[in-house]
Amino acid sequence: MDYLTPDGETSDGKWMPGEQTQQRWEALEEGHWNSTSLEELTAAMAAVSTMRTDQDEQTAAKATWIVAKSMEFAVGQVPLKDYTDTMKQNLAALLANSPKELAGLASGDSLDASPPGYDLSGLVTDTQFETVLYRVIDDENAADTLVTTMLQYHHDQVGSNMPTATNLEATLRGNYRNAAMTMGYLDGIAELRAGDNTPDTVDGADIDTVLRAQAYVDAANYGLLSDATMEAAATGNNGGPFSFYTEVDGQPTITAPDPMTPQAAHEYINWEDLVHDSVMNSLDITIATGDQTGRKQGHGAKITK
């Protein structure tokens, strides 16, 4: 971090680079890079991006500023043809450490909006963010990093928002709409990158199954499913319980792997097929609608090829 920001200060939560820092980035932009040195530089950028959530305000502000400059560098200084697989994976990690911004773009928000709603607002444009995303998402490992990290981000949002919610069902639906928008957005950009008649790197069907299954688990554990639905979890697997059903202090409880996997998710879908619970159906519709909305955002991403 000190190499990329040798001097400067924090003002109103934002990092203001000093003269040495500006000169350092000018030198980086004027440098003659090869694939190895670009991989090393983007690895350093990705490492710094993990500090965006640091408890120290100055460290977090510096990291956010570096992330923005890194995106600007990746778009402005490195042609698409020079992106190696390793570089794509490094930059995917950097993007994944800006989950709020990524989810915001998926929902139709803008980093360019006024007043600014994101820590990267005013530092990086929608076009720069989405161009980096577009350039890296054709690498399967990069795509997997983005999908896995964003699924966890939205799962954590459910855990944060539900305990204080006054309307549990509406809050749960809202959280899963947001998650589906992000997943649809990533898939939409992957489709845009792959072009026609070419498989893309994001498996939309698997993600849909995972989101639906996790939504059913959350609905059960926040008491939103009917007694008949919970009874089906205990008896609907050829007369016995599904593997995810247990009882804690006599109370029916639905367990789940963390993270949910496509393989595990199918058993929860089988449960839903037995009962057609109204809350489950509502969550299915919400997820499908969110996916469509996010996919449109992905197809319409602002990119510089």
mmCIF file of C-alpha atoms in Angstrom:
data_model
loop_
_atom_site.group_PDB
_atom_site.id
_atom_site.type_symbol
_atom_site.label_atom_id
_atom_site.label_comp_id
_atom_site.label_asym_id
_atom_site.label_seq_id
_atom_site.Cartn_x
_atom_site.Cartn_y
_atom_site.Cartn_z
ATOM 1 C CA MET A 1 0.000 0.000 0.000
ATOM 2 C CA ASP A 2 2.801 2.436 0.849
ATOM 3 C CA TYR A 3 4.307 1.904 -2.599
ATOM 4 C CA LEU A 4 1.028 2.894 -4.289
ATOM 5 C CA THR A 5 0.267 5.766 -1.889
ATOM 6 C CA PRO A 6 3.566 7.111 -0.491
ATOM 7 C CA ASP A 7 1.990 10.364 0.725
ATOM 8 C CA GLY A 8 -1.324 12.160 1.118
ATOM 9 C CA GLU A 9 -4.000 12.704 3.744
ATOM 10 C CA THR A 10 -7.610 11.897 4.547
ATOM 11 C CA SER A 11 -10.236 14.631 4.197
ATOM 12 C CA ASP A 12 -13.936 13.993 4.932
ATOM 13 C CA GLY A 13 -13.334 10.252 4.661
ATOM 14 C CA LYS A 14 -11.675 10.533 1.239
ATOM 15 C CA TRP A 15 -7.999 9.985 0.468
ATOM 16 C CA MET A 16 -6.290 13.025 -1.033
ATOM 17 C CA PRO A 17 -3.055 11.955 -2.764
ATOM 18 C CA GLY A 18 0.129 13.929 -2.220
ATOM 19 C CA GLU A 19 2.669 14.928 -4.853
ATOM 20 C CA GLN A 20 4.763 11.768 -4.464
ATOM 21 C CA THR A 21 1.678 9.602 -4.922
ATOM 22 C CA GLN A 22 0.644 11.458 -8.055
ATOM 23 C CA GLN A 23 4.157 11.122 -9.461
ATOM 24 C CA ARG A 24 4.185 7.402 -8.616
ATOM 25 C CA TRP A 25 0.996 6.802 -10.610
ATOM 26 C CA GLU A 26 2.226 8.911 -13.500
ATOM 27 C CA ALA A 27 5.310 6.702 -13.590
ATOM 28 C CA LEU A 28 3.161 3.561 -13.486
ATOM 29 C CA GLU A 29 1.040 4.837 -16.357
ATOM 30 C CA GLU A 30 4.101 5.675 -18.435
ATOM 31 C CA GLY A 31 5.857 2.386 -17.682
ATOM 32 C CA HIS A 32 6.667 -0.302 -20.206
ATOM 33 C CA TRP A 33 4.821 -3.351 -18.921
ATOM 34 C CA ASN A 34 5.068 -6.995 -19.887
ATOM 35 C CA SER A 35 2.708 -9.787 -18.883
ATOM 36 C CA THR A 36 4.730 -10.799 -15.821
ATOM 37 C CA SER A 37 5.026 -7.293 -14.418
ATOM 38 C CA LEU A 38 1.319 -6.621 -15.077
ATOM 39 C CA GLU A 39 0.425 -9.776 -13.193
ATOM 40 C CA GLU A 40 2.590 -8.681 -10.257
ATOM 41 C CA LEU A 41 1.120 -5.177 -10.259
ATOM 42 C CA THR A 42 -2.495 -6.358 -10.416
ATOM 43 C CA ALA A 43 -1.783 -8.878 -7.635
ATOM 44 C CA ALA A 44 -0.623 -5.970 -5.464
ATOM 45 C CA MET A 45 -3.733 -3.988 -6.420
ATOM 46 C CA ALA A 46 -5.961 -6.936 -5.493
ATOM 47 C CA ALA A 47 -4.202 -7.351 -2.145
ATOM 48 C CA VAL A 48 -4.762 -3.687 -1.296
ATOM 49 C CA SER A 49 -8.454 -3.959 -2.244
ATOM 50 C CA THR A 50 -9.025 -6.273 0.733
ATOM 51 C CA MET A 51 -8.302 -3.286 2.997
ATOM 52 C CA ARG A 52 -11.352 -1.309 1.831
ATOM 53 C CA THR A 53 -13.189 -2.491 4.943
ATOM 54 C CA ASP A 54 -10.294 -1.869 7.342
ATOM 55 C CA GLN A 55 -11.293 -0.444 10.727
ATOM 56 C CA ASP A 56 -8.731 2.328 10.328
ATOM 57 C CA GLU A 57 -10.402 5.129 8.356
ATOM 58 C CA GLN A 58 -7.211 6.254 6.638
ATOM 59 C CA THR A 59 -6.273 2.730 5.553
ATOM 60 C CA ALA A 60 -9.773 2.133 4.165
ATOM 61 C CA ALA A 61 -9.776 5.479 2.333
ATOM 62 C CA LYS A 62 -6.341 4.825 0.813
ATOM 63 C CA ALA A 63 -7.428 1.360 -0.309
ATOM 64 C CA THR A 64 -10.579 2.739 -1.931
ATOM 65 C CA TRP A 65 -8.562 5.375 -3.791
ATOM 66 C CA ILE A 66 -6.080 2.730 -4.985
ATOM 67 C CA VAL A 67 -8.934 0.502 -6.197
ATOM 68 C CA ALA A 68 -10.289 3.381 -8.280
ATOM 69 C CA LYS A 69 -6.857 4.187 -9.726
ATOM 70 C CA SER A 70 -6.332 0.487 -10.434
ATOM 71 C CA MET A 71 -9.537 0.317 -12.473
ATOM 72 C CA GLU A 72 -8.554 3.480 -14.319
ATOM 73 C CA PHE A 73 -5.135 1.938 -15.047
ATOM 74 C CA ALA A 74 -6.592 -1.401 -16.180
ATOM 75 C CA VAL A 75 -8.932 0.326 -18.639
ATOM 76 C CA GLY A 76 -6.704 3.148 -19.844
ATOM 77 C CA GLN A 77 -3.248 1.596 -19.902
ATOM 78 C CA VAL A 78 -3.764 -2.091 -20.709
ATOM 79 C CA PRO A 79 -5.385 -3.141 -24.007
ATOM 80 C CA LEU A 80 -7.806 -6.055 -23.788
ATOM 81 C CA LYS A 81 -5.435 -8.257 -25.817
ATOM 82 C CA ASP A 82 -2.791 -7.919 -23.075
ATOM 83 C CA TYR A 83 -5.008 -9.275 -20.279
ATOM 84 C CA THR A 84 -3.615 -12.633 -19.159
ATOM 85 C CA ASP A 85 -5.691 -15.182 -17.235
ATOM 86 C CA THR A 86 -3.793 -14.353 -14.043
ATOM 87 C CA MET A 87 -4.371 -10.643 -14.531
ATOM 88 C CA LYS A 88 -8.090 -11.285 -15.044
ATOM 89 C CA GLN A 89 -8.234 -13.300 -11.833
ATOM 90 C CA ASN A 90 -6.408 -10.574 -9.898
ATOM 91 C CA LEU A 91 -8.748 -7.878 -11.180
ATOM 92 C CA ALA A 92 -11.794 -10.050 -10.459
ATOM 93 C CA ALA A 93 -10.666 -10.225 -6.831
ATOM 94 C CA LEU A 94 -10.300 -6.440 -6.825
ATOM 95 C CA LEU A 95 -13.844 -6.004 -8.198
ATOM 96 C CA ALA A 96 -15.228 -8.526 -5.726
ATOM 97 C CA ASN A 97 -13.869 -6.370 -2.907
ATOM 98 C CA SER A 98 -16.245 -3.619 -4.062
ATOM 99 C CA PRO A 99 -19.468 -5.614 -3.552
ATOM 100 C CA LYS A 100 -21.701 -2.670 -2.670
ATOM 101 C CA GLU A 101 -20.774 -0.878 -5.882
ATOM 102 C CA LEU A 102 -21.178 -4.019 -7.980
ATOM 103 C CA ALA A 103 -24.611 -4.743 -6.497
ATOM 104 C CA GLY A 104 -25.565 -1.096 -7.005
ATOM 105 C CA LEU A 105 -24.713 -1.175 -10.704
ATOM 106 C CA ALA A 106 -26.668 -4.421 -11.026
ATOM 107 C CA SER A 107 -29.741 -2.712 -9.574
ATOM 108 C CA GLY A 108 -29.522 0.200 -12.004
ATOM 109 C CA ASP A 109 -27.767 2.658 -9.700
ATOM 110 C CA SER A 110 -24.852 4.737 -10.955
ATOM 111 C CA LEU A 111 -21.500 5.565 -9.427
ATOM 112 C CA ASP A 112 -21.775 8.835 -11.356
ATOM 113 C CA ALA A 113 -24.995 9.922 -9.634
ATOM 114 C CA SER A 114 -25.267 13.045 -7.510
ATOM 115 C CA PRO A 115 -25.281 13.087 -4.553
ATOM 116 C CA PRO A 116 -22.727 10.270 -4.483
ATOM 117 C CA GLY A 117 -24.026 7.057 -2.951
ATOM 118 C CA TYR A 118 -20.898 4.923 -2.923
ATOM 119 C CA ASP A 119 -17.350 5.236 -1.616
ATOM 120 C CA LEU A 120 -16.059 4.887 -5.196
ATOM 121 C CA SER A 121 -18.376 7.649 -6.442
ATOM 122 C CA GLY A 122 -16.355 10.480 -7.946
ATOM 123 C CA LEU A 123 -13.271 8.266 -8.155
ATOM 124 C CA VAL A 124 -14.283 5.778 -10.847
ATOM 125 C CA THR A 125 -16.994 5.910 -13.511
ATOM 126 C CA ASP A 126 -19.631 3.322 -14.366
ATOM 127 C CA THR A 127 -17.838 2.779 -17.669
ATOM 128 C CA GLN A 128 -14.489 2.080 -16.008
ATOM 129 C CA PHE A 129 -15.983 -0.335 -13.461
ATOM 130 C CA GLU A 130 -18.068 -2.199 -16.029
ATOM 131 C CA THR A 131 -15.252 -2.301 -18.575
ATOM 132 C CA VAL A 132 -12.956 -4.075 -16.119
ATOM 133 C CA LEU A 133 -15.791 -6.473 -15.290
ATOM 134 C CA TYR A 134 -16.408 -7.132 -18.992
ATOM 135 C CA ARG A 135 -12.734 -7.729 -19.699
ATOM 136 C CA VAL A 136 -12.186 -10.281 -16.924
ATOM 137 C CA ILE A 137 -15.418 -12.276 -16.814
ATOM 138 C CA ASP A 138 -14.555 -14.593 -19.708
ATOM 139 C CA ASP A 139 -12.031 -16.328 -17.436
ATOM 140 C CA GLU A 140 -13.811 -19.120 -15.528
ATOM 141 C CA ASN A 141 -11.826 -18.632 -12.322
ATOM 142 C CA ALA A 142 -12.430 -14.886 -12.412
ATOM 143 C CA ALA A 143 -16.152 -15.428 -12.971
ATOM 144 C CA ASP A 144 -16.281 -17.956 -10.126
ATOM 145 C CA THR A 145 -14.603 -15.468 -7.765
ATOM 146 C CA LEU A 146 -17.191 -12.817 -8.613
ATOM 147 C CA VAL A 147 -20.190 -15.151 -8.317
ATOM 148 C CA THR A 148 -19.019 -16.787 -5.084
ATOM 149 C CA THR A 149 -18.120 -13.502 -3.399
ATOM 150 C CA MET A 150 -21.349 -11.784 -4.395
ATOM 151 C CA LEU A 151 -23.502 -14.720 -3.277
ATOM 152 C CA GLN A 152 -21.787 -14.514 0.120
ATOM 153 C CA TYR A 153 -22.249 -10.722 0.213
ATOM 154 C CA HIS A 154 -25.989 -11.030 -0.335
ATOM 155 C CA HIS A 155 -26.236 -13.938 2.118
ATOM 156 C CA ASP A 156 -24.582 -11.714 4.721
ATOM 157 C CA GLN A 157 -27.056 -8.925 3.877
ATOM 158 C CA VAL A 158 -29.920 -11.262 4.764
ATOM 159 C CA GLY A 159 -28.261 -11.989 8.091
ATOM 160 C CA SER A 160 -27.842 -8.265 8.762
ATOM 161 C CA ASN A 161 -31.284 -7.094 7.659
ATOM 162 C CA MET A 162 -33.680 -9.769 8.882
ATOM 163 C CA PRO A 163 -33.189 -9.499 12.676
ATOM 164 C CA THR A 164 -34.416 -5.864 12.684
ATOM 165 C CA ALA A 165 -37.070 -6.205 9.961
ATOM 166 C CA THR A 166 -40.655 -5.246 10.773
ATOM 167 C CA ASN A 167 -42.028 -7.136 7.758
ATOM 168 C CA LEU A 168 -40.022 -10.335 7.533
ATOM 169 C CA GLU A 169 -41.459 -11.660 4.268
ATOM 170 C CA ALA A 170 -41.105 -8.361 2.393
ATOM 171 C CA THR A 171 -37.553 -7.893 3.679
ATOM 172 C CA LEU A 172 -36.572 -11.419 2.676
ATOM 173 C CA ARG A 173 -38.066 -10.966 -0.784
ATOM 174 C CA GLY A 174 -36.222 -7.654 -1.172
ATOM 175 C CA ASN A 175 -32.916 -9.217 -0.237
ATOM 176 C CA TYR A 176 -33.355 -12.068 -2.689
ATOM 177 C CA ARG A 177 -34.465 -9.700 -5.427
ATOM 178 C CA ASN A 178 -31.182 -7.826 -4.929
ATOM 179 C CA ALA A 179 -29.169 -11.054 -4.960
ATOM 180 C CA ALA A 180 -30.889 -12.228 -8.142
ATOM 181 C CA MET A 181 -30.282 -8.869 -9.814
ATOM 182 C CA THR A 182 -26.560 -9.149 -9.093
ATOM 183 C CA MET A 183 -26.398 -12.701 -10.411
ATOM 184 C CA GLY A 184 -28.410 -11.805 -13.517
ATOM 185 C CA TYR A 185 -26.145 -8.809 -14.078
ATOM 186 C CA LEU A 186 -22.989 -10.929 -13.928
ATOM 187 C CA ASP A 187 -24.535 -13.477 -16.276
ATOM 188 C CA GLY A 188 -25.662 -10.702 -18.627
ATOM 189 C CA ILE A 189 -22.162 -9.252 -18.852
ATOM 190 C CA ALA A 190 -20.726 -12.757 -19.318
ATOM 191 C CA GLU A 191 -23.174 -13.292 -22.196
ATOM 192 C CA LEU A 192 -22.185 -9.940 -23.670
ATOM 193 C CA ARG A 193 -18.519 -10.922 -23.458
ATOM 194 C CA ALA A 194 -19.016 -14.391 -24.909
ATOM 195 C CA GLY A 195 -21.116 -13.259 -27.849
ATOM 196 C CA ASP A 196 -23.709 -15.269 -29.734
ATOM 197 C CA ASN A 197 -23.621 -19.071 -29.873
ATOM 198 C CA THR A 198 -20.812 -19.318 -27.318
ATOM 199 C CA PRO A 199 -21.288 -20.666 -23.767
ATOM 200 C CA ASP A 200 -20.483 -18.054 -21.139
ATOM 201 C CA THR A 201 -18.690 -18.515 -17.825
ATOM 202 C CA VAL A 202 -21.658 -17.949 -15.476
ATOM 203 C CA ASP A 203 -24.057 -20.881 -14.985
ATOM 204 C CA GLY A 204 -27.371 -19.090 -14.540
ATOM 205 C CA ALA A 205 -29.361 -22.284 -13.947
ATOM 206 C CA ASP A 206 -27.104 -23.409 -11.086
ATOM 207 C CA ILE A 207 -27.201 -19.962 -9.510
ATOM 208 C CA ASP A 208 -31.009 -19.831 -9.717
ATOM 209 C CA THR A 209 -31.218 -23.203 -7.968
ATOM 210 C CA VAL A 210 -28.836 -22.068 -5.232
ATOM 211 C CA LEU A 211 -30.717 -18.808 -4.614
ATOM 212 C CA ARG A 212 -34.089 -20.549 -4.451
ATOM 213 C CA ALA A 213 -32.836 -23.207 -2.053
ATOM 214 C CA GLN A 214 -31.166 -20.685 0.248
ATOM 215 C CA ALA A 215 -34.300 -18.543 0.196
ATOM 216 C CA TYR A 216 -36.403 -21.510 1.350
ATOM 217 C CA VAL A 217 -33.951 -22.162 4.183
ATOM 218 C CA ASP A 218 -34.142 -18.543 5.329
ATOM 219 C CA ALA A 219 -37.932 -18.498 5.021
ATOM 220 C CA ALA A 220 -38.151 -21.613 7.186
ATOM 221 C CA ASN A 221 -35.780 -20.366 9.839
ATOM 222 C CA TYR A 222 -37.532 -16.997 10.119
ATOM 223 C CA GLY A 223 -40.865 -18.770 10.633
ATOM 224 C CA LEU A 224 -42.432 -17.827 7.298
ATOM 225 C CA LEU A 225 -43.397 -21.294 6.037
ATOM 226 C CA SER A 226 -46.625 -23.104 6.852
ATOM 227 C CA ASP A 227 -46.878 -26.007 9.286
ATOM 228 C CA ALA A 228 -47.752 -28.273 6.354
ATOM 229 C CA THR A 229 -44.566 -27.261 4.556
ATOM 230 C CA MET A 230 -42.436 -27.964 7.606
ATOM 231 C CA GLU A 231 -44.225 -31.295 8.080
ATOM 232 C CA ALA A 232 -43.357 -32.193 4.489
ATOM 233 C CA ALA A 233 -39.685 -31.601 5.297
ATOM 234 C CA ALA A 234 -40.012 -34.194 8.067
ATOM 235 C CA THR A 235 -41.988 -36.818 6.137
ATOM 236 C CA GLY A 236 -41.803 -36.069 2.409
ATOM 237 C CA ASN A 237 -38.653 -38.011 1.574
ATOM 238 C CA ASN A 238 -40.215 -41.442 0.945
ATOM 239 C CA GLY A 239 -41.982 -41.228 4.283
ATOM 240 C CA GLY A 240 -38.966 -39.950 6.175
ATOM 241 C CA PRO A 241 -37.197 -36.622 6.645
ATOM 242 C CA PHE A 242 -35.110 -34.843 4.061
ATOM 243 C CA SER A 243 -31.419 -34.775 4.979
ATOM 244 C CA PHE A 244 -31.629 -31.066 5.824
ATOM 245 C CA TYR A 245 -34.405 -31.544 8.404
ATOM 246 C CA THR A 246 -33.661 -31.752 12.104
ATOM 247 C CA GLU A 247 -35.216 -30.741 15.400
ATOM 248 C CA VAL A 248 -33.610 -28.438 17.937
ATOM 249 C CA ASP A 249 -35.238 -28.508 21.387
ATOM 250 C CA GLY A 250 -38.250 -30.087 19.728
ATOM 251 C CA GLN A 251 -38.553 -27.358 17.102
ATOM 252 C CA PRO A 252 -38.421 -28.233 13.380
ATOM 253 C CA THR A 253 -35.250 -26.742 11.900
ATOM 254 C CA ILE A 254 -33.977 -26.569 8.333
ATOM 255 C CA THR A 255 -30.199 -26.786 7.990
ATOM 256 C CA ALA A 256 -28.028 -25.893 5.001
ATOM 257 C CA PRO A 257 -24.419 -26.102 3.875
ATOM 258 C CA ASP A 258 -22.540 -22.813 3.935
ATOM 259 C CA PRO A 259 -22.146 -21.972 1.190
ATOM 260 C CA MET A 260 -25.112 -23.603 -0.493
ATOM 261 C CA THR A 261 -24.011 -25.688 -3.480
ATOM 262 C CA PRO A 262 -25.917 -26.531 -6.674
ATOM 263 C CA GLN A 263 -25.690 -30.228 -5.767
ATOM 264 C CA ALA A 264 -27.171 -29.731 -2.299
ATOM 265 C CA ALA A 265 -29.772 -27.261 -3.564
ATOM 266 C CA HIS A 266 -31.708 -29.847 -5.572
ATOM 267 C CA GLU A 267 -33.046 -31.535 -2.432
ATOM 268 C CA TYR A 268 -34.633 -28.256 -1.296
ATOM 269 C CA ILE A 269 -36.215 -27.848 -4.742
ATOM 270 C CA ASN A 270 -37.690 -31.359 -4.383
ATOM 271 C CA TRP A 271 -39.173 -30.266 -1.056
ATOM 272 C CA GLU A 272 -40.763 -27.208 -2.673
ATOM 273 C CA ASP A 273 -42.199 -29.357 -5.471
ATOM 274 C CA LEU A 274 -44.113 -31.369 -2.868
ATOM 275 C CA VAL A 275 -45.818 -28.448 -1.173
ATOM 276 C CA HIS A 276 -46.106 -25.404 -3.473
ATOM 277 C CA ASP A 277 -45.949 -23.162 -0.414
ATOM 278 C CA SER A 278 -47.183 -19.599 -1.113
ATOM 279 C CA VAL A 279 -44.100 -17.966 0.424
ATOM 280 C CA MET A 280 -41.790 -20.246 -1.544
ATOM 281 C CA ASN A 281 -43.718 -19.443 -4.736
ATOM 282 C CA SER A 282 -43.451 -15.731 -4.002
ATOM 283 C CA LEU A 283 -39.697 -16.038 -3.505
ATOM 284 C CA ASP A 284 -39.394 -17.947 -6.799
ATOM 285 C CA ILE A 285 -41.176 -15.141 -8.657
ATOM 286 C CA THR A 286 -39.063 -12.489 -6.931
ATOM 287 C CA ILE A 287 -35.822 -14.263 -7.851
ATOM 288 C CA ALA A 288 -36.895 -14.731 -11.482
ATOM 289 C CA THR A 289 -37.891 -11.069 -11.784
ATOM 290 C CA GLY A 290 -34.660 -9.878 -10.170
ATOM 291 C CA ASP A 291 -32.615 -12.042 -12.508
ATOM 292 C CA GLN A 292 -34.342 -10.564 -15.571
ATOM 293 C CA THR A 293 -33.805 -7.011 -14.324
ATOM 294 C CA GLY A 294 -30.120 -7.590 -13.589
ATOM 295 C CA ARG A 295 -29.559 -9.395 -16.885
ATOM 296 C CA LYS A 296 -30.897 -6.359 -18.777
ATOM 297 C CA GLN A 297 -28.461 -4.171 -16.848
ATOM 298 C CA GLY A 298 -25.634 -6.519 -17.791
ATOM 299 C CA HIS A 299 -26.575 -6.542 -21.460
ATOM 300 C CA GLY A 300 -26.647 -2.746 -21.398
ATOM 301 C CA ALA A 301 -23.365 -2.301 -19.517
ATOM 302 C CA LYS A 302 -21.261 0.728 -20.395
ATOM 303 C CA ILE A 303 -18.016 -0.720 -21.678
ATOM 304 C CA THR A 304 -14.912 0.248 -23.596
ATOM 305 C CA LYS A 305 -13.757 -2.719 -25.656
#
